[in-house]
Each structure stands twice: as C-alpha cells, then as structure tokens.
XYZ file of C-alpha atoms in Angstrom:
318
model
C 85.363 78.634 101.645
C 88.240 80.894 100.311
C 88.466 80.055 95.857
C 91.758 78.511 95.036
C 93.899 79.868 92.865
C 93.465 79.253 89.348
C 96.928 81.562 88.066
C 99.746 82.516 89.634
C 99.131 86.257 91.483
C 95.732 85.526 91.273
C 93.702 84.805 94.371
C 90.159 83.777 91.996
C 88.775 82.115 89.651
C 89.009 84.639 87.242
C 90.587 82.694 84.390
C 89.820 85.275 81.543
C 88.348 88.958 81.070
C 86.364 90.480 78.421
C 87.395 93.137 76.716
C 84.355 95.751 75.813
C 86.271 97.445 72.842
C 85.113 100.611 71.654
C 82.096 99.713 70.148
C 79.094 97.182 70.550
C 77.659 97.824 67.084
C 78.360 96.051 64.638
C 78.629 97.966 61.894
C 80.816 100.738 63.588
C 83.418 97.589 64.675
C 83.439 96.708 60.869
C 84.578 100.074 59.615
C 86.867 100.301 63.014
C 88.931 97.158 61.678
C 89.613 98.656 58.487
C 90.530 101.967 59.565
C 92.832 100.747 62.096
C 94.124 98.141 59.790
C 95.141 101.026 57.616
C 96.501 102.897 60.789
C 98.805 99.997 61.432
C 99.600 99.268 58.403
C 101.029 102.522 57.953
C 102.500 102.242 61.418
C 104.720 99.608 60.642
C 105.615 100.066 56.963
C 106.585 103.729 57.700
C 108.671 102.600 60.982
C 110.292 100.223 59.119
C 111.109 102.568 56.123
C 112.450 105.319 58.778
C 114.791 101.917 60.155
C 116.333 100.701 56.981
C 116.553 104.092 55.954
C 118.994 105.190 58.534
C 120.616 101.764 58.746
C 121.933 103.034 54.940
C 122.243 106.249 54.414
C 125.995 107.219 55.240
C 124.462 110.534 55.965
C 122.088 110.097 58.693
C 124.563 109.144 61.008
C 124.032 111.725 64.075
C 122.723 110.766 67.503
C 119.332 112.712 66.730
C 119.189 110.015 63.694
C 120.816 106.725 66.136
C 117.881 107.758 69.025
C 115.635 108.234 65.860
C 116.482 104.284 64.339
C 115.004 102.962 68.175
C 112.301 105.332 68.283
C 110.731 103.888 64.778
C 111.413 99.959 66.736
C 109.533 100.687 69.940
C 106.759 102.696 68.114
C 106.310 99.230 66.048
C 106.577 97.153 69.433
C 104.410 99.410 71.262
C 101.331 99.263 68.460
C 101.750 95.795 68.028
C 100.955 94.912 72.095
C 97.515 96.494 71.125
C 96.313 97.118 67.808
C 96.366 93.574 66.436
C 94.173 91.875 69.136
C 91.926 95.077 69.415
C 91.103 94.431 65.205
C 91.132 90.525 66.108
C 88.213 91.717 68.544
C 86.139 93.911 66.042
C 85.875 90.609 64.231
C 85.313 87.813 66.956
C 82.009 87.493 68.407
C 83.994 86.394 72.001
C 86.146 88.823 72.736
C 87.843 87.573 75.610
C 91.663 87.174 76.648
C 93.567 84.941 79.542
C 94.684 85.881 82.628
C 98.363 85.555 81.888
C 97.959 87.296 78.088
C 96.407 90.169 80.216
C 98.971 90.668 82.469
C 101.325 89.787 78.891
C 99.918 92.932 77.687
C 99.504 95.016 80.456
C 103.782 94.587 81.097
C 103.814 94.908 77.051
C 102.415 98.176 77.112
C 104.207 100.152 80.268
C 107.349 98.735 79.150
C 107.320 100.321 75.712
C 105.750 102.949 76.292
C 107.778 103.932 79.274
C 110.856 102.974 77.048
C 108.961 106.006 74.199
C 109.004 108.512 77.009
C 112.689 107.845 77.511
C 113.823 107.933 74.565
C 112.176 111.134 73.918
C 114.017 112.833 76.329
C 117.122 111.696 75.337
C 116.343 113.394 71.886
C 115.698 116.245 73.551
C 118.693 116.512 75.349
C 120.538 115.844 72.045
C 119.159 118.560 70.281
C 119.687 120.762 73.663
C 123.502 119.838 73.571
C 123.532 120.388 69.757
C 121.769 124.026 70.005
C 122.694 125.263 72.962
C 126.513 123.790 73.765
C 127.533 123.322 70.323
C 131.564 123.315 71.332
C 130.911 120.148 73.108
C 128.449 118.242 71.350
C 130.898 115.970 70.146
C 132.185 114.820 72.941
C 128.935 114.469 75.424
C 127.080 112.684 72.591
C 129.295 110.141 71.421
C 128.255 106.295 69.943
C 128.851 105.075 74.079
C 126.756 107.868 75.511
C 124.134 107.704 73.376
C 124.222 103.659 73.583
C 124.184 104.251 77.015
C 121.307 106.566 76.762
C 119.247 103.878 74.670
C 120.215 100.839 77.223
C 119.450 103.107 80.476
C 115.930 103.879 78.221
C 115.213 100.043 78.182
C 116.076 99.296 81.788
C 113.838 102.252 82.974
C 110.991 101.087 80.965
C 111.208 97.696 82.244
C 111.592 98.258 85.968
C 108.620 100.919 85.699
C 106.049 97.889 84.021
C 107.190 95.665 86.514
C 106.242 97.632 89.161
C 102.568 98.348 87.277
C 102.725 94.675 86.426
C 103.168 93.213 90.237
C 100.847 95.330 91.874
C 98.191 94.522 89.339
C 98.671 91.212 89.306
C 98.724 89.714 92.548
C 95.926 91.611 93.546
C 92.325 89.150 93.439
C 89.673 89.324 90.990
C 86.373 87.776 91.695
C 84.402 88.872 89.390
C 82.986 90.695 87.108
C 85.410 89.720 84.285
C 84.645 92.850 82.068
C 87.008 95.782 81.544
C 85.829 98.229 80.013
C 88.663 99.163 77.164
C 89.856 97.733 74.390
C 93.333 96.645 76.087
C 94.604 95.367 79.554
C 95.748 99.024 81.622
C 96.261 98.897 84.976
C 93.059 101.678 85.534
C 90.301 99.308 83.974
C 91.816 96.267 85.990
C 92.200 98.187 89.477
C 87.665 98.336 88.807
C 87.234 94.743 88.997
C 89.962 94.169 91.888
C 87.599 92.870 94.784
C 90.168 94.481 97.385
C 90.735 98.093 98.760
C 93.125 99.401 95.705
C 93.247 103.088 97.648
C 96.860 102.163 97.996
C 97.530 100.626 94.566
C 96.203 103.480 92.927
C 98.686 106.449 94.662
C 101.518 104.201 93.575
C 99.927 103.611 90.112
C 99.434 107.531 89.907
C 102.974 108.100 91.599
C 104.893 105.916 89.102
C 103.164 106.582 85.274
C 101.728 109.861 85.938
C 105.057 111.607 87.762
C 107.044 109.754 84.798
C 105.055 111.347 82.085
C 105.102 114.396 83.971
C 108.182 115.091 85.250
C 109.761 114.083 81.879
C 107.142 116.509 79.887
C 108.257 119.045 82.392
C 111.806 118.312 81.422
C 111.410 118.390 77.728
C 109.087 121.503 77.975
C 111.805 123.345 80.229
C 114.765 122.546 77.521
C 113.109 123.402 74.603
C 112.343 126.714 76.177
C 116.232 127.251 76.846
C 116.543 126.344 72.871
C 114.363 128.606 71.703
C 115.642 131.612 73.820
C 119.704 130.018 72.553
C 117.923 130.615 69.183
C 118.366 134.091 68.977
C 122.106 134.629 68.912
C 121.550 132.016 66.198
C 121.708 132.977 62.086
C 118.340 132.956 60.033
C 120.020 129.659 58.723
C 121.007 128.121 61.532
C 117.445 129.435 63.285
C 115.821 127.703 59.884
C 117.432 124.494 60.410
C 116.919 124.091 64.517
C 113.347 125.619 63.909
C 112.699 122.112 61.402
C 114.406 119.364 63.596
C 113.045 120.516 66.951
C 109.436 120.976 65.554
C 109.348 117.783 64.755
C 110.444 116.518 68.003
C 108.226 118.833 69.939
C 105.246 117.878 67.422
C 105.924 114.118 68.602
C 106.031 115.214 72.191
C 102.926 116.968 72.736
C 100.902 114.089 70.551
C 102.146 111.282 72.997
C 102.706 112.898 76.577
C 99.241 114.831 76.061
C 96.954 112.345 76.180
C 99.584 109.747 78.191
C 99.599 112.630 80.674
C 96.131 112.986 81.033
C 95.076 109.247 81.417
C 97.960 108.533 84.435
C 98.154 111.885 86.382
C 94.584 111.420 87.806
C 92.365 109.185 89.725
C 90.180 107.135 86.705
C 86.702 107.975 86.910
C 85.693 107.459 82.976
C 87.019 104.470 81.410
C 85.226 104.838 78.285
C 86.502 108.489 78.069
C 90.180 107.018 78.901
C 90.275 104.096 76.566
C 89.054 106.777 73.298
C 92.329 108.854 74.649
C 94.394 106.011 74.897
C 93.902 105.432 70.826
C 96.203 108.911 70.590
C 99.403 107.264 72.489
C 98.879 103.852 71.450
C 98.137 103.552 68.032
C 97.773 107.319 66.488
C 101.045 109.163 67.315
C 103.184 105.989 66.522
C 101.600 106.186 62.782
C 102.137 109.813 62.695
C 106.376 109.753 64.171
C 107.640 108.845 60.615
C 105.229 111.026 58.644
C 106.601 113.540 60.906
C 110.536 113.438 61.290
C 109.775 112.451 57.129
C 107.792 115.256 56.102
C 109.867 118.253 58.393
C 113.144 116.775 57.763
C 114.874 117.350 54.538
C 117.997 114.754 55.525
C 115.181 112.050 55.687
C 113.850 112.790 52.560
C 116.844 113.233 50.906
C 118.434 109.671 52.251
C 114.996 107.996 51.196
C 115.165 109.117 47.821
C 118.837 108.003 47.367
C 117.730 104.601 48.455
C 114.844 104.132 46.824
C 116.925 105.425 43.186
C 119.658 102.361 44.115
C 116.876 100.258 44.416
C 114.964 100.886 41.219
C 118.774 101.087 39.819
C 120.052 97.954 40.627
C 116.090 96.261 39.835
C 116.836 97.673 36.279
C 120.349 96.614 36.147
C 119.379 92.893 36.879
C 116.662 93.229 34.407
C-alpha cells in the first residue's frame, strides 16, 4: 500500500532530513562554530557598513556604487539562508530540519544566489559602458536603467529557484533522510529521491550550471574588451579602471569558481561539493566589502567622512 502524503509535493513519509554537516567530531564542530561565527559576523557588519555607507556619502552616487548598495543586501540574505542553522548544527546534538524549512532553504539559496550572479553582470556591464563607451555612459546607465537592471536581477533569481524548487520538491523521498551537506541543494536531495532523477538532473545542470556559465562567459568576454579599451587610456585613467575593475573581477572569480564547478557537472562527491560550497556561500560574501573597501579609495574615503561626523556629533552631544 502506496504511503500517504505527509507534505505537500511530497509523495512519503519523509517528514524531516538530517543534515551531516561538515564534521562528526566534536571537537572540530566546536572550533567550526566559532570560526564561522566570526566569518558571519564579519559578513554582516561589513555589508552593512558598505550599505549605510553609500546610503550617505553624497559622493558615492554612481551606478557601480547603486549596483554596489544591493550587492552588500543579497550577500547578507544569501549567508543568512545558511550560515546560522549550519552553526545552530555544530552545537545541537539532532541536527535535523523539516520538510518545508528544506525546501525554505533550498528556494532561499538559488534565489539569492542567482539574484548575486545577476547583479554581477550588471556591474560589469557598468564598468564596460563606463570604460569602453564613455560618451554615452550617462545616458545608458541612468537611475531607471539601472533600477531596471536591479528589478530584472530579482525576477531572474526568483523564476530560476522556482524552477530548482518544483522539481525538487514534488519529487518522493522514502528514505534515507540523510543528506550529506551542511544545507538543503538540490544535488544532495536528488540522492535520496526514490525515483529515476536522469531527467531532473539535465534540467538541474541546464538551468544553474548554463546560468553560472554563460554569465562567467559574459563577464570574462567584457572585461577582456576593457582591458584591450585600456590602452588608448592615460596612466591615470589606466590607474583608476585598473582599481575598480580588479575588484569586481576579484569578486567574480571567488563566487562563479567554485558556483561553476558544483552546477556544471553531474554530482558524484557530495562531501567534496558541500567543502566548495563554503567559498560561494559564506566565504566570498565576507570577503565583497573587504574587497570593493580595501581597492577602492572612494569607499574609504566616504567611510572615513562618516565615521569623523559620527565621533563629531558623539562629542558635540557630550
């Protein structure tokens, strides 16, 4: 007799999986939670700072600096699908999580980072019309075009996890409930599917990997035509391009490296995947604002000219 359905999409009685993590040991799941409390700690105080930073500094108010503002907000949204139940985890002796938060996180974590890869390449094409077109940058990157830019980013990233989210979810589990990483991704899940997933898999491949690629591809081929633009360029202006667009290209190849290599292919090694998953989930969203911070003088600059009216108006009050 056929199991009835105990949640919607799902033909089981799966109710709950268990999430392996990176570690069994004890010990190494202690030190784990404090590193990666640090690393998100870190993530979201320096996200935030890059946020209210642009929000007031007359200065920083360029497109680069606008796609910049959402960047810092997704990389926030996208750590926080993972990194506080994965520390939750290194604590609890049960590490388990429902049905519906599974399929909660697994839509979390395609639609934000799908929404990253977007937005990426709509900095890239900024600093492409800046470099490279110059005359016209004014009027192709305007506040509606880039707003534009930013909503078409969201809708993209949300019609992309909700096709990884539907075709994960209605497929049945019966068991075992263990997945073997320390989040919901539709690879671990498509393991304990007790169904032919042949098909699901091509269109899980088709749809991340070909988006990670195919945008790479793009950002790779236009920061080739900037750097060849470059020439005609003064040492100055070469000086200045050289320091925004390494930045940007610095970002790129720390998320779409790893992002790339975990979607384009077939999964055969979930504990390999889930160690390169840390570098797209949780690593290069710490590292954005230390970054666009460290290479950009205009950040600096704006942060230290809100951080004097701050300690200014504390010492007025006092």
């Amino acid at each position: 007799m056929a199991a009835r359905p105990t949640e919607a999409g799902n033909e089981s009685g799966v109710k709950e999986f268990i999430l392996f993590g990176l570690s069994e040991n004890q010990g190494v799941q202690k030190a784990c939670f404090m590193m990666f409390l640090c690393f998100y700690t870190v993530n979201v105080a320096g996200n935030l700072l890059i946020i209210i930073t642009v929000m007031s500094s007359r200065c920083l108010n360029s497109p680069m600096y606008f796609f910049l503002r959402y960047l810092s907000f997704v990389d926030i949204c996208y750590s926080s699908v993972t990194a506080p139940k994965m520390m939750a985890d290194f604590l609890m002796e049960n590490k388990t999580i429902s049905f519906t938060g599974c399929v909660a996180q697994l839509f979390g974590v395609h639609f934000f980072g799908c929404t990253e890869i977007f937005i990426l390449t709509a900095m890239a094409y900024d600093r492409y019309t800046a470099i490279c077109r110059p005359l016209h940058y004014t009027a192709l990157m305007n506040r509606r075009a880039c707003s534009c830019m930013v909503v078409v980013s969201w809708l993209g990233g949300c019609m992309h996890s909700a096709v990884q989210t539907l075709l994960t979810a209605q497929l049945p589990f019966c068991g075992p409930s263990e997945v073997d990483h320390y989040f919901c991704d539709v690879h671990p899940l498509l393991h304990l599917a007790c169904t032919d997933t042949y098909t699901v898999r091509v269109i899980v491949i088709a749809n991340s990997g070909m988006i990670s690629l195919s945008s790479f591809f793009i950002l790779v081929v236009s920061y080739v035509v900037i750097l060849v633009s470059l020439r005609s360029h003064t040492s100055e202006g070469r000086r200045k391009a050289l320091s925004t667009c390494g930045s940007h290209i610095t970002v790129v190849v720390l998320f779409f490296g790893p992002c790339t290599f975990t979607y384009i292919r077939p999964s055969s090694n979930l504990s390999e995947d889930k160690f390169v998953a840390l570098f797209y989930t949780i690593i290069a969203p710490m590292l954005n604002p230390l970054i666009y911070t460290l290479r950009n003088q205009e950040v600096k600059s704006a942060m230290r000219k809100l951080w004097g009216r701050r300690v200014g108006s504390k010492k007025g009050k006092a």
